[in-house]
Amino acid sequence: MLKKETMIRSIDAMHPNKLEIDLAADLIRQGGTVVFPTETVYGIGASIHSTEGIRKIFEAKGRPSDNPLIVHVASLEMMHPLVKGPLSPRVISLIESFWPGPLTLILEKSKNVPDPVTANLDTVAVRMPRHPVARALIEAAGVPIAAPSANLSGKSSATRANHVIDDLNGRVDAILCSDGCEIGLESTVLDLSGDQAVLLRPGIITKEEIENVIGNIVSPTSHEVSDSVPRSPGMKYTHYAPKAPMLMAVGDLASMTEAIHAQLMSYDRSVRIGILCTDETIGGYTDENLVAISLGSRSDLRGMSSRLFSTLRSFDESNVDLILAESFPEVGIGEALMNRLRKACGNRILNQESTMDERPGIVSMSSR
Ligand code: AMP
Ligand code: MG
C-alpha cells in the first residue's frame, strides 16, 4: 500500500482534549482510519458506514477479509439499531454486569450493519469500551466504530503507543497515543446468537464470571474451530507470533524450569535465547546469552496478562533467536493468558514427547 501521512497525537487518558478528539472524530466521519487506546489493547477504527474506511482497516493491517470486525459503541442507543429485534433478558443482564468493559457480544445483526464489517456473517460483534479516549471518540463521531486490534496481522496486539507506531505509522490517517491499555489482552468474546452461549475467546472477564450471570456456557470444540466456516473466523489465523520461534514448558514449576535448563544446555552460547519467566524463577536465568524477562509474580495473573504482549514485542526488539516460555494454570484469568501464549508459540510444547522433534532449527547448536 502507498505510505500516507499519519497524524500522531499524544492524548491524556483520563481527560482527553476535546479539540483533538473532535479532529479525530471528523476523520472517522470522513472515511478515515484512527488508532485509539481502549482498556484492552489499541484499536484501529473506522465508521461502520464508510465502505472506504472499512476497506482501509483491512488494508492497513493486512487482515484477511473473511475475519470480521468488532463494532464499538458508546451507548445503548447506538447499539440498538445494529442488532435484530429487542435485546433478550440474557443480553441485558450481561450488559448490566459488564459494560462498559472488556466483553464482546455476538448477536444477530440488523440490515444497518454493512456486510464487509462482519465478513458477510449474519451476526455482529458489539462492545462498549470503558477507556475515556475510546468513549469520547465514539461519542464525538456519533457513529459506531469498527475496530480490530491495532497491529499488523499475525503480530501481537499493541498495548503501548510505540508498538502501534512501529506497526501502523504511514498506514493509517491518525494515531491517538495514550496510556491506559490496563488489561493488555483483547476482550472476552461470547456468542449469543444461538440458544447456547459459546465462549469464542477467553479474556479477563472469565467463563465463571459470565456463568454467574447467565448460567452454563460452553467453549467451542476443536471440531467447530476447524470447520471451514468456523463460528469465529479469526480463530483459524495465526496470532501474536513473535519474530523468533517460541516453545512453552508445561507441568509444575520444578518440571518446567528443569525442562528449560535442559534445553538451554543443548544450545551453543552464541545463540541468544529469550526466557519468558516470572518473579519466582528469573533468578535462575543468569547466563549472558539469555534475555530473561519476568511477566511478574505468579500470584498476580492479571498483572502478568497485562504485560504479555509488550513482553513478546520486547523479545522482537532484543533480536533473540529463540524464546522459551513458562506456562500457567489454565483457571480463571489463566485461561486467557494461556490462550494467547499457546497461539504465540504455535502450540509447540518443550517437554512433551509428541512435539520434542519440532525443535526449531537454530544454527550453531552444540552437542555439549
Ligand atoms: P480483533 O478485532 O483482532 O480483536 O479480533 C476480533 C475477533 O472477534 C476475531 O477473532 C473475529 O473473528 C471475532 N469476531 C468478530 N465478529 C464476529 C462475528 N460476527 N462472529 C464471530 N466472531 C467474530
Ligand atoms: Mg487482533
Tab-separated table of C-alpha atoms and ligand atoms in Angstrom:
chain	number	residue	atom	x	y	z
A	1	MET	CA	0.000	0.000	0.000
A	2	LEU	CA	1.044	3.609	-0.539
A	3	LYS	CA	2.624	5.201	2.518
A	4	LYS	CA	0.466	8.022	3.835
A	5	GLU	CA	0.950	10.923	6.237
A	6	THR	CA	-0.179	9.815	9.700
A	7	MET	CA	-1.241	12.438	12.254
A	8	ILE	CA	0.239	11.320	15.598
A	9	ARG	CA	-1.116	12.959	18.773
A	10	SER	CA	-0.485	12.374	22.472
A	11	ILE	CA	-3.707	12.463	24.399
A	12	ASP	CA	-4.414	12.403	28.127
A	13	ALA	CA	-6.038	9.090	29.047
A	14	MET	CA	-8.263	10.413	31.826
A	15	HIS	CA	-9.108	13.851	30.410
A	16	PRO	CA	-8.929	13.695	26.624
A	17	ASN	CA	-8.557	17.069	24.945
A	18	LYS	CA	-11.838	17.913	23.184
A	19	LEU	CA	-10.234	19.612	20.181
A	20	GLU	CA	-8.030	16.574	19.474
A	21	ILE	CA	-10.992	14.221	19.880
A	22	ASP	CA	-13.154	16.332	17.541
A	23	LEU	CA	-10.403	16.335	14.924
A	24	ALA	CA	-10.108	12.534	15.098
A	25	ALA	CA	-13.914	12.154	15.070
A	26	ASP	CA	-14.057	14.257	11.870
A	27	LEU	CA	-11.536	11.915	10.265
A	28	ILE	CA	-13.684	8.917	11.229
A	29	ARG	CA	-16.829	10.511	9.744
A	30	GLN	CA	-14.919	11.335	6.534
A	31	GLY	CA	-13.916	7.692	5.995
A	32	GLY	CA	-10.514	7.847	7.696
A	33	THR	CA	-8.798	5.359	9.995
A	34	VAL	CA	-7.886	6.391	13.551
A	35	VAL	CA	-5.919	4.286	16.026
A	36	PHE	CA	-7.112	4.792	19.599
A	37	PRO	CA	-6.481	3.218	23.021
A	38	THR	CA	-9.043	1.031	24.754
A	39	GLU	CA	-8.792	-0.622	28.171
A	40	THR	CA	-7.875	-3.915	26.436
A	41	VAL	CA	-5.493	-3.116	23.550
A	42	TYR	CA	-5.212	-0.342	20.935
A	43	GLY	CA	-7.845	-0.475	18.175
A	44	ILE	CA	-7.738	0.726	14.554
A	45	GLY	CA	-11.112	2.334	13.955
A	46	ALA	CA	-13.312	3.449	11.075
A	47	SER	CA	-17.005	4.291	10.763
A	48	ILE	CA	-19.078	1.171	10.067
A	49	HIS	CA	-20.937	3.275	7.499
A	50	SER	CA	-17.853	4.090	5.433
A	51	THR	CA	-17.020	1.418	2.851
A	52	GLU	CA	-13.730	3.208	2.247
A	53	GLY	CA	-12.845	3.368	5.965
A	54	ILE	CA	-13.570	-0.338	6.462
A	55	ARG	CA	-11.523	-1.246	3.389
A	56	LYS	CA	-8.632	0.830	4.764
A	57	ILE	CA	-8.697	-1.089	8.082
A	58	PHE	CA	-8.250	-4.444	6.334
A	59	GLU	CA	-5.570	-2.991	4.068
A	60	ALA	CA	-3.593	-1.299	6.868
A	61	LYS	CA	-3.466	-4.473	8.969
A	62	GLY	CA	-3.093	-6.917	6.098
A	63	ARG	CA	-6.134	-8.618	7.629
A	64	PRO	CA	-7.919	-11.318	5.617
A	65	SER	CA	-11.332	-10.014	4.543
A	66	ASP	CA	-13.119	-13.067	5.972
A	67	ASN	CA	-12.146	-12.060	9.538
A	68	PRO	CA	-14.959	-9.846	10.890
A	69	LEU	CA	-14.500	-6.692	12.968
A	70	ILE	CA	-15.802	-5.824	16.425
A	71	VAL	CA	-18.147	-2.818	16.405
A	72	HIS	CA	-17.604	-0.360	19.270
A	73	VAL	CA	-20.445	1.751	20.643
A	74	ALA	CA	-20.649	4.478	23.275
A	75	SER	CA	-24.256	3.927	24.336
A	76	LEU	CA	-27.163	1.502	24.158
A	77	GLU	CA	-28.940	3.933	21.808
A	78	MET	CA	-26.042	3.448	19.406
A	79	MET	CA	-26.175	-0.316	19.791
A	80	HIS	CA	-29.911	-0.995	19.311
A	81	PRO	CA	-30.029	-0.275	15.552
A	82	LEU	CA	-27.188	-2.751	14.945
A	83	VAL	CA	-28.984	-5.847	16.198
A	84	LYS	CA	-32.117	-7.696	15.166
A	85	GLY	CA	-35.152	-7.299	17.417
A	86	PRO	CA	-35.221	-6.374	21.095
A	87	LEU	CA	-32.412	-7.429	23.429
A	88	SER	CA	-33.078	-10.681	25.287
A	89	PRO	CA	-33.039	-10.738	29.115
A	90	ARG	CA	-29.763	-12.720	28.896
A	91	VAL	CA	-28.103	-9.963	26.845
A	92	ILE	CA	-29.475	-7.230	29.081
A	93	SER	CA	-28.113	-8.842	32.236
A	94	LEU	CA	-24.652	-9.250	30.688
A	95	ILE	CA	-24.660	-5.625	29.586
A	96	GLU	CA	-25.709	-4.528	33.078
A	97	SER	CA	-22.948	-6.615	34.639
A	98	PHE	CA	-20.009	-5.959	32.335
A	99	TRP	CA	-20.492	-2.868	30.142
A	100	PRO	CA	-18.735	-0.609	29.626
A	101	GLY	CA	-15.879	-3.092	29.675
A	102	PRO	CA	-13.931	-5.906	28.013
A	103	LEU	CA	-16.806	-8.177	26.927
A	104	THR	CA	-17.782	-8.528	23.249
A	105	LEU	CA	-21.207	-9.962	22.445
A	106	ILE	CA	-22.025	-11.704	19.155
A	107	LEU	CA	-25.672	-11.118	18.249
A	108	GLU	CA	-27.884	-11.487	15.195
A	109	LYS	CA	-27.302	-8.376	13.107
A	110	SER	CA	-29.752	-5.950	11.520
A	111	LYS	CA	-29.596	-4.606	7.959
A	112	ASN	CA	-27.865	-1.484	9.286
A	113	VAL	CA	-24.523	-3.263	9.589
A	114	PRO	CA	-22.751	-3.390	6.220
A	115	ASP	CA	-21.533	-6.859	5.169
A	116	PRO	CA	-17.799	-6.039	4.870
A	117	VAL	CA	-17.764	-5.192	8.612
A	118	THR	CA	-18.976	-8.674	9.549
A	119	ALA	CA	-17.285	-10.590	6.722
A	120	ASN	CA	-20.755	-11.407	5.368
A	121	LEU	CA	-21.841	-13.205	8.552
A	122	ASP	CA	-25.412	-12.680	9.726
A	123	THR	CA	-24.136	-11.800	13.198
A	124	VAL	CA	-22.347	-8.737	14.565
A	125	ALA	CA	-19.789	-8.462	17.379
A	126	VAL	CA	-20.525	-5.466	19.655
A	127	ARG	CA	-18.627	-3.971	22.569
A	128	MET	CA	-18.869	-0.819	24.681
A	129	PRO	CA	-15.321	0.056	25.798
A	130	ARG	CA	-14.705	1.975	29.024
A	131	HIS	CA	-11.430	3.775	28.205
A	132	PRO	CA	-12.233	7.536	28.323
A	133	VAL	CA	-10.475	8.225	24.994
A	134	ALA	CA	-12.374	5.438	23.208
A	135	ARG	CA	-15.684	6.597	24.710
A	136	ALA	CA	-15.063	10.247	23.829
A	137	LEU	CA	-14.055	9.398	20.251
A	138	ILE	CA	-17.102	7.207	19.546
A	139	GLU	CA	-19.445	9.760	21.122
A	140	ALA	CA	-17.940	12.649	19.149
A	141	ALA	CA	-18.009	10.669	15.891
A	142	GLY	CA	-21.668	9.840	16.555
A	143	VAL	CA	-21.356	6.567	14.634
A	144	PRO	CA	-20.443	3.018	15.692
A	145	ILE	CA	-16.739	2.414	15.105
A	146	ALA	CA	-15.467	-0.919	13.774
A	147	ALA	CA	-12.085	-1.525	15.378
A	148	PRO	CA	-9.902	-4.615	15.330
A	149	SER	CA	-6.676	-4.677	17.317
A	150	ALA	CA	-4.156	-2.119	16.024
A	151	ASN	CA	-1.341	-4.394	14.905
A	152	LEU	CA	-0.168	-5.879	11.637
A	153	SER	CA	-1.985	-9.165	11.098
A	154	GLY	CA	-0.149	-12.022	12.781
A	155	LYS	CA	1.735	-9.814	15.260
A	156	SER	CA	0.917	-9.302	18.933
A	157	SER	CA	-1.812	-6.803	19.698
A	158	ALA	CA	-0.358	-3.407	20.605
A	159	THR	CA	-0.726	-2.154	24.177
A	160	ARG	CA	1.794	0.710	24.010
A	161	ALA	CA	1.989	3.750	21.767
A	162	ASN	CA	5.453	2.906	20.398
A	163	HIS	CA	4.220	-0.535	19.303
A	164	VAL	CA	1.309	0.985	17.398
A	165	ILE	CA	3.639	3.473	15.737
A	166	ASP	CA	6.062	0.652	14.779
A	167	ASP	CA	3.258	-1.256	13.048
A	168	LEU	CA	0.964	1.392	11.615
A	169	ASN	CA	2.733	4.731	11.098
A	170	GLY	CA	2.233	5.542	7.404
A	171	ARG	CA	-0.649	3.075	7.084
A	172	VAL	CA	-3.461	4.946	8.927
A	173	ASP	CA	-4.755	8.524	8.997
A	174	ALA	CA	-4.219	9.217	12.707
A	175	ILE	CA	-2.854	7.643	15.884
A	176	LEU	CA	-4.013	8.807	19.324
A	177	CYS	CA	-1.219	7.876	21.737
A	178	SER	CA	-2.172	7.462	25.357
A	179	ASP	CA	-1.679	5.285	28.407
A	180	GLY	CA	-4.336	3.066	29.746
A	181	CYS	CA	-4.464	-0.311	27.976
A	182	GLU	CA	-4.532	-1.610	31.545
A	183	ILE	CA	-5.957	-5.047	30.723
A	184	GLY	CA	-3.494	-5.756	27.945
A	185	LEU	CA	-5.373	-8.728	26.415
A	186	GLU	CA	-8.239	-8.480	23.938
A	187	SER	CA	-11.856	-8.676	25.095
A	188	THR	CA	-13.682	-11.863	26.013
A	189	VAL	CA	-15.861	-12.839	23.003
A	190	LEU	CA	-19.185	-14.505	23.773
A	191	ASP	CA	-21.509	-15.782	21.029
A	192	LEU	CA	-25.149	-15.269	21.994
A	193	SER	CA	-26.603	-15.709	18.508
A	194	GLY	CA	-27.820	-19.249	19.243
A	195	ASP	CA	-29.679	-20.827	22.148
A	196	GLN	CA	-26.462	-21.978	23.812
A	197	ALA	CA	-23.985	-19.229	24.751
A	198	VAL	CA	-20.499	-20.046	23.423
A	199	LEU	CA	-17.223	-18.588	24.676
A	200	LEU	CA	-15.282	-17.908	21.484
A	201	ARG	CA	-12.302	-16.099	23.025
A	202	PRO	CA	-11.366	-16.167	26.719
A	203	GLY	CA	-10.454	-12.839	28.305
A	204	ILE	CA	-10.176	-11.040	31.602
A	205	ILE	CA	-13.916	-11.436	32.133
A	206	THR	CA	-13.821	-15.152	32.829
A	207	LYS	CA	-16.131	-18.056	31.981
A	208	GLU	CA	-17.006	-18.339	35.681
A	209	GLU	CA	-17.942	-14.640	35.954
A	210	ILE	CA	-20.217	-14.934	32.920
A	211	GLU	CA	-21.782	-18.152	34.237
A	212	ASN	CA	-22.573	-16.371	37.495
A	213	VAL	CA	-24.818	-14.074	35.456
A	214	ILE	CA	-26.398	-16.296	32.744
A	215	GLY	CA	-25.684	-19.868	33.811
A	216	ASN	CA	-23.833	-22.531	31.840
A	217	ILE	CA	-21.821	-21.522	28.759
A	218	VAL	CA	-19.679	-23.742	26.533
A	219	SER	CA	-16.318	-23.393	24.792
A	220	PRO	CA	-16.230	-24.425	21.126
A	221	THR	CA	-14.898	-27.911	20.442
A	222	SER	CA	-11.834	-28.292	18.261
A	223	HIS	CA	-14.200	-29.762	15.653
A	224	GLU	CA	-16.107	-26.480	15.441
A	225	VAL	CA	-12.928	-24.439	15.352
A	226	SER	CA	-11.592	-26.376	12.380
A	227	ASP	CA	-14.836	-26.146	10.374
A	228	SER	CA	-14.451	-24.401	7.038
A	229	VAL	CA	-16.915	-21.787	8.287
A	230	PRO	CA	-15.872	-21.531	11.938
A	231	ARG	CA	-18.042	-19.696	14.448
A	232	SER	CA	-15.282	-17.178	14.972
A	233	PRO	CA	-13.333	-16.833	11.748
A	234	GLY	CA	-10.403	-15.112	13.472
A	235	MET	CA	-9.614	-18.309	15.344
A	236	LYS	CA	-8.147	-20.043	12.356
A	237	TYR	CA	-5.447	-17.420	11.847
A	238	THR	CA	-2.014	-17.395	13.470
A	239	HIS	CA	-1.769	-14.750	16.133
A	240	TYR	CA	0.730	-12.982	18.302
A	241	ALA	CA	3.728	-14.682	16.766
A	242	PRO	CA	6.961	-13.099	17.964
A	243	LYS	CA	9.750	-12.966	15.338
A	244	ALA	CA	11.692	-15.797	16.999
A	245	PRO	CA	10.246	-19.306	17.325
A	246	MET	CA	8.829	-19.924	20.770
A	247	LEU	CA	8.472	-23.098	22.838
A	248	MET	CA	6.475	-23.472	26.017
A	249	ALA	CA	7.366	-25.645	29.005
A	250	VAL	CA	4.479	-27.306	30.813
A	251	GLY	CA	3.980	-29.049	34.147
A	252	ASP	CA	4.640	-27.894	37.701
A	253	LEU	CA	7.200	-25.177	38.346
A	254	ALA	CA	10.028	-27.652	39.035
A	255	SER	CA	9.460	-29.670	35.839
A	256	MET	CA	9.128	-26.519	33.766
A	257	THR	CA	12.360	-24.953	34.936
A	258	GLU	CA	14.138	-28.295	34.655
A	259	ALA	CA	12.952	-28.662	31.043
A	260	ILE	CA	14.046	-25.121	30.197
A	261	HIS	CA	17.507	-25.599	31.741
A	262	ALA	CA	17.930	-28.936	29.941
A	263	GLN	CA	17.018	-27.244	26.668
A	264	LEU	CA	19.477	-24.416	27.310
A	265	MET	CA	22.272	-26.951	27.705
A	266	SER	CA	21.695	-28.131	24.144
A	267	TYR	CA	22.391	-24.758	22.549
A	268	ASP	CA	25.702	-23.077	21.894
A	269	ARG	CA	26.251	-19.903	23.917
A	270	SER	CA	26.301	-17.821	20.738
A	271	VAL	CA	22.559	-18.430	20.413
A	272	ARG	CA	20.599	-15.597	22.014
A	273	ILE	CA	17.692	-17.068	23.923
A	274	GLY	CA	14.725	-15.198	25.336
A	275	ILE	CA	13.218	-16.601	28.519
A	276	LEU	CA	9.649	-15.656	29.358
A	277	CYS	CA	9.566	-16.281	33.095
A	278	THR	CA	8.245	-14.968	36.389
A	279	ASP	CA	9.493	-13.187	39.522
A	280	GLU	CA	9.696	-16.580	41.193
A	281	THR	CA	12.101	-18.029	38.592
A	282	ILE	CA	14.028	-15.179	36.960
A	283	GLY	CA	16.936	-15.540	39.424
A	284	GLY	CA	17.774	-18.902	37.797
A	285	TYR	CA	18.450	-17.428	34.338
A	286	THR	CA	21.737	-15.539	34.567
A	287	ASP	CA	23.840	-16.638	31.581
A	288	GLU	CA	24.853	-13.733	29.400
A	289	ASN	CA	23.346	-15.148	26.210
A	290	LEU	CA	19.930	-15.135	27.895
A	291	VAL	CA	17.394	-12.316	27.720
A	292	ALA	CA	15.174	-13.233	30.670
A	293	ILE	CA	12.030	-11.157	31.187
A	294	SER	CA	9.628	-11.678	34.068
A	295	LEU	CA	5.904	-11.219	33.443
A	296	GLY	CA	5.521	-10.546	37.185
A	297	SER	CA	4.581	-12.648	40.145
A	298	ARG	CA	2.733	-15.929	39.566
A	299	SER	CA	0.266	-14.794	42.216
A	300	ASP	CA	-0.751	-11.829	40.012
A	301	LEU	CA	-2.354	-13.334	36.882
A	302	ARG	CA	-3.950	-10.034	35.951
A	303	GLY	CA	-0.640	-8.160	36.082
A	304	MET	CA	1.121	-10.907	34.113
A	305	SER	CA	-1.606	-10.842	31.443
A	306	SER	CA	-1.320	-7.084	31.099
A	307	ARG	CA	2.412	-7.390	30.343
A	308	LEU	CA	2.305	-10.369	27.947
A	309	PHE	CA	2.053	-8.572	24.605
A	310	SER	CA	4.549	-5.833	25.426
A	311	THR	CA	6.978	-8.527	26.632
A	312	LEU	CA	6.608	-10.531	23.412
A	313	ARG	CA	7.393	-7.364	21.490
A	314	SER	CA	10.472	-6.643	23.597
A	315	PHE	CA	11.838	-10.051	22.594
A	316	ASP	CA	11.473	-8.876	18.985
A	317	GLU	CA	13.455	-5.748	19.856
A	318	SER	CA	16.189	-7.846	21.557
A	319	ASN	CA	16.619	-9.930	18.393
A	320	VAL	CA	16.612	-13.251	20.193
A	321	ASP	CA	16.938	-16.456	18.116
A	322	LEU	CA	14.526	-18.493	20.209
A	323	ILE	CA	12.139	-17.949	23.116
A	324	LEU	CA	11.481	-20.475	25.882
A	325	ALA	CA	8.388	-19.716	27.931
A	326	GLU	CA	6.986	-20.914	31.211
A	327	SER	CA	3.270	-21.719	31.337
A	328	PHE	CA	0.466	-21.085	33.842
A	329	PRO	CA	-2.512	-22.887	35.363
A	330	GLU	CA	-5.463	-22.591	32.986
A	331	VAL	CA	-8.022	-21.448	35.514
A	332	GLY	CA	-9.820	-18.102	35.742
A	333	ILE	CA	-7.777	-15.383	34.041
A	334	GLY	CA	-5.097	-18.029	33.403
A	335	GLU	CA	-7.311	-19.366	30.621
A	336	ALA	CA	-6.978	-16.112	28.655
A	337	LEU	CA	-3.258	-15.794	29.333
A	338	MET	CA	-2.606	-19.385	28.204
A	339	ASN	CA	-4.845	-18.984	25.145
A	340	ARG	CA	-2.598	-16.128	23.906
A	341	LEU	CA	0.636	-17.906	24.910
A	342	ARG	CA	-0.363	-21.089	23.080
A	343	LYS	CA	-1.043	-19.088	19.932
A	344	ALA	CA	2.244	-17.212	20.295
A	345	CYS	CA	4.197	-20.476	20.361
A	346	GLY	CA	2.026	-22.205	17.752
A	347	ASN	CA	1.212	-24.764	20.461
A	348	ARG	CA	4.794	-26.089	20.470
A	349	ILE	CA	5.499	-27.688	23.827
A	350	LEU	CA	9.058	-28.134	25.022
A	351	ASN	CA	8.666	-31.051	27.392
A	352	GLN	CA	6.075	-33.257	25.744
A	353	GLU	CA	7.128	-36.328	23.760
A	354	SER	CA	4.952	-35.650	20.722
A	355	THR	CA	6.417	-32.234	19.973
A	356	MET	CA	10.022	-32.762	21.084
A	357	ASP	CA	11.121	-33.327	17.471
A	358	GLU	CA	9.767	-29.975	16.405
A	359	ARG	CA	12.606	-28.051	17.985
A	360	PRO	CA	13.219	-25.105	15.699
A	361	GLY	CA	16.323	-25.359	13.571
A	362	ILE	CA	18.612	-22.840	15.180
A	363	VAL	CA	22.106	-22.660	13.709
A	364	SER	CA	25.160	-23.355	15.847
A	365	MET	CA	23.551	-25.942	18.053
A	366	SER	CA	26.240	-27.746	20.004
A	367	SER	CA	26.333	-31.204	21.464
A	368	ARG	CA	27.758	-30.178	24.792
B	1	AMP	P1	-9.707	-8.437	16.945
B	1	AMP	O1	-10.508	-7.459	16.179
B	1	AMP	O2	-8.320	-8.555	16.440
B	1	AMP	O3	-9.780	-8.230	18.420
B	1	AMP	O4	-10.430	-9.806	16.683
B	1	AMP	C1	-11.835	-9.870	16.811
B	1	AMP	C2	-12.238	-11.314	16.960
B	1	AMP	O5	-13.672	-11.377	17.041
B	1	AMP	C3	-11.798	-12.156	15.787
B	1	AMP	O6	-11.361	-13.407	16.260
B	1	AMP	C4	-13.079	-12.282	14.980
B	1	AMP	O7	-13.112	-13.439	14.191
B	1	AMP	C5	-14.143	-12.298	16.074
B	1	AMP	N1	-15.426	-11.828	15.544
B	1	AMP	C6	-15.774	-10.598	15.130
B	1	AMP	N2	-17.035	-10.572	14.669
B	1	AMP	C7	-17.522	-11.831	14.805
B	1	AMP	C8	-18.768	-12.454	14.493
B	1	AMP	N3	-19.773	-11.782	13.965
B	1	AMP	N4	-18.886	-13.784	14.781
B	1	AMP	C9	-17.869	-14.478	15.319
B	1	AMP	N5	-16.669	-13.936	15.632
B	1	AMP	C10	-16.485	-12.641	15.366
B	2	MG	MG	-6.361	-8.977	16.650
